């Protein structure tokens, strides 16, 4: 199951289409209506995904015209620092660590209980 927010997934999919050459510089993007249908998302969600790509300088949009690819995403060069984990990832990681610690403590308690009841 893809846990990314829908607008992030849509933006990632379009970014990958651009990076792979499926959408070249100068090509129009699918219409908002097509992206809504393709992704099963709300119009506002698709518009948010397109806003992300506009902010990254990958597309340009004009009222009444299709959005157009204007740049290809840059790939990280060797030696570039890795991207910081998202806030959501950091939160989930912390929760996972708490669960692991709780399970460890439960295992210790269960082992102690087994030892106490073993002699009976």
PDB file of C-alpha atoms in Angstrom:
ATOM      1  CA  UNK A   1       0.000   0.000   0.000  1.00  0.00           C
ATOM      2  CA  UNK A   2       1.384   3.367  -1.024  1.00  0.00           C
ATOM      3  CA  UNK A   3       1.385   5.569   2.085  1.00  0.00           C
ATOM      4  CA  UNK A   4       2.359   8.796   0.307  1.00  0.00           C
ATOM      5  CA  UNK A   5      -0.242  11.523   0.225  1.00  0.00           C
ATOM      6  CA  UNK A   6      -2.215  11.370  -3.024  1.00  0.00           C
ATOM      7  CA  UNK A   7      -0.955  14.714  -4.331  1.00  0.00           C
ATOM      8  CA  UNK A   8       2.646  13.657  -3.621  1.00  0.00           C
ATOM      9  CA  UNK A   9       2.111  10.378  -5.483  1.00  0.00           C
ATOM     10  CA  UNK A  10       0.607  12.199  -8.470  1.00  0.00           C
ATOM     11  CA  UNK A  11       3.475  14.713  -8.517  1.00  0.00           C
ATOM     12  CA  UNK A  12       6.019  11.866  -8.214  1.00  0.00           C
ATOM     13  CA  UNK A  13       4.388   9.949 -11.068  1.00  0.00           C
ATOM     14  CA  UNK A  14       4.421  13.004 -13.339  1.00  0.00           C
ATOM     15  CA  UNK A  15       7.999  13.851 -12.295  1.00  0.00           C
ATOM     16  CA  UNK A  16       9.026  10.294 -13.188  1.00  0.00           C
ATOM     17  CA  UNK A  17       7.268  10.614 -16.567  1.00  0.00           C
ATOM     18  CA  UNK A  18       9.269  13.764 -17.224  1.00  0.00           C
ATOM     19  CA  UNK A  19      12.576  12.297 -15.996  1.00  0.00           C
ATOM     20  CA  UNK A  20      12.100   9.139 -18.095  1.00  0.00           C
ATOM     21  CA  UNK A  21      11.296  11.072 -21.261  1.00  0.00           C
ATOM     22  CA  UNK A  22       7.682   9.910 -21.506  1.00  0.00           C
ATOM     23  CA  UNK A  23       6.911  13.613 -21.213  1.00  0.00           C
ATOM     24  CA  UNK A  24       9.552  15.758 -22.935  1.00  0.00           C
ATOM     25  CA  UNK A  25      10.237  19.468 -22.599  1.00  0.00           C
ATOM     26  CA  UNK A  26       7.509  21.240 -24.544  1.00  0.00           C
ATOM     27  CA  UNK A  27       4.991  18.413 -24.165  1.00  0.00           C
ATOM     28  CA  UNK A  28       1.612  19.190 -22.608  1.00  0.00           C
ATOM     29  CA  UNK A  29       0.656  17.313 -19.471  1.00  0.00           C
ATOM     30  CA  UNK A  30      -2.610  15.389 -19.412  1.00  0.00           C
ATOM     31  CA  UNK A  31      -5.549  17.641 -18.565  1.00  0.00           C
ATOM     32  CA  UNK A  32      -6.670  18.034 -14.980  1.00  0.00           C
ATOM     33  CA  UNK A  33      -9.801  16.036 -15.855  1.00  0.00           C
ATOM     34  CA  UNK A  34      -7.636  13.206 -17.254  1.00  0.00           C
ATOM     35  CA  UNK A  35      -5.404  13.224 -14.170  1.00  0.00           C
ATOM     36  CA  UNK A  36      -8.473  13.189 -11.900  1.00  0.00           C
ATOM     37  CA  UNK A  37      -9.822  10.149 -13.743  1.00  0.00           C
ATOM     38  CA  UNK A  38      -6.457   8.373 -13.982  1.00  0.00           C
ATOM     39  CA  UNK A  39      -5.671   8.811 -10.282  1.00  0.00           C
ATOM     40  CA  UNK A  40      -9.159   8.653  -8.804  1.00  0.00           C
ATOM     41  CA  UNK A  41      -8.403  11.925  -7.028  1.00  0.00           C
ATOM     42  CA  UNK A  42     -10.237  15.171  -6.475  1.00  0.00           C
ATOM     43  CA  UNK A  43      -9.576  18.128  -8.765  1.00  0.00           C
ATOM     44  CA  UNK A  44      -8.044  20.094  -5.880  1.00  0.00           C
ATOM     45  CA  UNK A  45      -5.638  17.206  -5.188  1.00  0.00           C
ATOM     46  CA  UNK A  46      -4.470  17.155  -8.817  1.00  0.00           C
ATOM     47  CA  UNK A  47      -4.098  20.937  -8.781  1.00  0.00           C
ATOM     48  CA  UNK A  48      -1.955  20.666  -5.644  1.00  0.00           C
ATOM     49  CA  UNK A  49       0.285  18.096  -7.376  1.00  0.00           C
ATOM     50  CA  UNK A  50       0.680  20.430 -10.359  1.00  0.00           C
ATOM     51  CA  UNK A  51       1.500  23.298  -7.988  1.00  0.00           C
ATOM     52  CA  UNK A  52       4.359  21.198  -6.571  1.00  0.00           C
ATOM     53  CA  UNK A  53       5.767  20.673 -10.075  1.00  0.00           C
ATOM     54  CA  UNK A  54       5.367  24.388 -10.865  1.00  0.00           C
ATOM     55  CA  UNK A  55       7.258  25.295  -7.673  1.00  0.00           C
ATOM     56  CA  UNK A  56      10.033  22.907  -8.748  1.00  0.00           C
ATOM     57  CA  UNK A  57      10.209  24.706 -12.101  1.00  0.00           C
ATOM     58  CA  UNK A  58       9.300  21.577 -14.076  1.00  0.00           C
ATOM     59  CA  UNK A  59       6.035  22.819 -15.604  1.00  0.00           C
ATOM     60  CA  UNK A  60       4.313  26.047 -16.542  1.00  0.00           C
ATOM     61  CA  UNK A  61       0.577  26.546 -16.491  1.00  0.00           C
ATOM     62  CA  UNK A  62      -1.644  29.187 -18.044  1.00  0.00           C
ATOM     63  CA  UNK A  63      -5.374  29.716 -17.584  1.00  0.00           C
ATOM     64  CA  UNK A  64      -7.226  27.909 -20.359  1.00  0.00           C
ATOM     65  CA  UNK A  65      -4.144  26.083 -21.677  1.00  0.00           C
ATOM     66  CA  UNK A  66      -2.630  22.746 -20.728  1.00  0.00           C
ATOM     67  CA  UNK A  67       0.331  22.698 -18.376  1.00  0.00           C
ATOM     68  CA  UNK A  68       3.569  22.254 -20.324  1.00  0.00           C
ATOM     69  CA  UNK A  69       6.852  20.591 -19.360  1.00  0.00           C
ATOM     70  CA  UNK A  70       9.617  23.227 -19.247  1.00  0.00           C
ATOM     71  CA  UNK A  71      12.455  21.373 -17.473  1.00  0.00           C
ATOM     72  CA  UNK A  72      13.733  17.921 -16.591  1.00  0.00           C
ATOM     73  CA  UNK A  73      14.283  17.092 -12.908  1.00  0.00           C
ATOM     74  CA  UNK A  74      17.900  17.114 -11.832  1.00  0.00           C
ATOM     75  CA  UNK A  75      19.224  13.844 -10.446  1.00  0.00           C
ATOM     76  CA  UNK A  76      21.325  13.868  -7.307  1.00  0.00           C
ATOM     77  CA  UNK A  77      25.008  13.701  -8.053  1.00  0.00           C
ATOM     78  CA  UNK A  78      27.255  11.259  -6.238  1.00  0.00           C
ATOM     79  CA  UNK A  79      28.273  12.760  -2.930  1.00  0.00           C
ATOM     80  CA  UNK A  80      25.133  14.871  -2.539  1.00  0.00           C
ATOM     81  CA  UNK A  81      23.665  14.630   0.891  1.00  0.00           C
ATOM     82  CA  UNK A  82      20.608  12.386   1.094  1.00  0.00           C
ATOM     83  CA  UNK A  83      17.199  13.973   1.501  1.00  0.00           C
ATOM     84  CA  UNK A  84      16.056  14.454   5.089  1.00  0.00           C
ATOM     85  CA  UNK A  85      13.348  12.022   6.173  1.00  0.00           C
ATOM     86  CA  UNK A  86       9.862  13.495   6.192  1.00  0.00           C
ATOM     87  CA  UNK A  87       8.175  14.497   9.425  1.00  0.00           C
ATOM     88  CA  UNK A  88       5.699  11.661   8.903  1.00  0.00           C
ATOM     89  CA  UNK A  89       8.531   9.131   8.536  1.00  0.00           C
ATOM     90  CA  UNK A  90      10.266  10.476  11.657  1.00  0.00           C
ATOM     91  CA  UNK A  91       7.038  10.193  13.653  1.00  0.00           C
ATOM     92  CA  UNK A  92       6.344   6.651  12.428  1.00  0.00           C
ATOM     93  CA  UNK A  93       9.941   5.618  13.130  1.00  0.00           C
ATOM     94  CA  UNK A  94       9.680   6.905  16.707  1.00  0.00           C
ATOM     95  CA  UNK A  95       6.398   5.036  17.196  1.00  0.00           C
ATOM     96  CA  UNK A  96       7.952   1.852  15.831  1.00  0.00           C
ATOM     97  CA  UNK A  97      10.852   2.170  18.271  1.00  0.00           C
ATOM     98  CA  UNK A  98       8.389   2.583  21.163  1.00  0.00           C
ATOM     99  CA  UNK A  99       6.520  -0.548  20.053  1.00  0.00           C
ATOM    100  CA  UNK A 100       9.768  -2.504  19.806  1.00  0.00           C
ATOM    101  CA  UNK A 101      10.756  -1.431  23.322  1.00  0.00           C
ATOM    102  CA  UNK A 102       7.339  -2.335  24.674  1.00  0.00           C
ATOM    103  CA  UNK A 103       7.569  -5.785  23.080  1.00  0.00           C
ATOM    104  CA  UNK A 104      11.051  -6.259  24.535  1.00  0.00           C
ATOM    105  CA  UNK A 105       9.733  -5.421  28.014  1.00  0.00           C
ATOM    106  CA  UNK A 106       6.773  -7.772  27.551  1.00  0.00           C
ATOM    107  CA  UNK A 107       9.135 -10.561  26.492  1.00  0.00           C
ATOM    108  CA  UNK A 108      11.219 -10.023  29.646  1.00  0.00           C
ATOM    109  CA  UNK A 109       8.099 -10.133  31.830  1.00  0.00           C
ATOM    110  CA  UNK A 110       6.887 -13.280  30.095  1.00  0.00           C
ATOM    111  CA  UNK A 111      10.267 -14.949  30.581  1.00  0.00           C
ATOM    112  CA  UNK A 112      10.191 -14.022  34.280  1.00  0.00           C
ATOM    113  CA  UNK A 113       6.685 -15.403  34.606  1.00  0.00           C
ATOM    114  CA  UNK A 114       7.728 -18.625  32.874  1.00  0.00           C
ATOM    115  CA  UNK A 115      10.610 -18.984  35.323  1.00  0.00           C
ATOM    116  CA  UNK A 116       8.346 -18.479  38.342  1.00  0.00           C
ATOM    117  CA  UNK A 117       5.719 -20.944  37.148  1.00  0.00           C
ATOM    118  CA  UNK A 118       8.186 -23.527  35.852  1.00  0.00           C
ATOM    119  CA  UNK A 119       8.781 -25.036  39.308  1.00  0.00           C
ATOM    120  CA  UNK A 120       5.089 -25.605  40.017  1.00  0.00           C
TER     121      UNK A 120
END
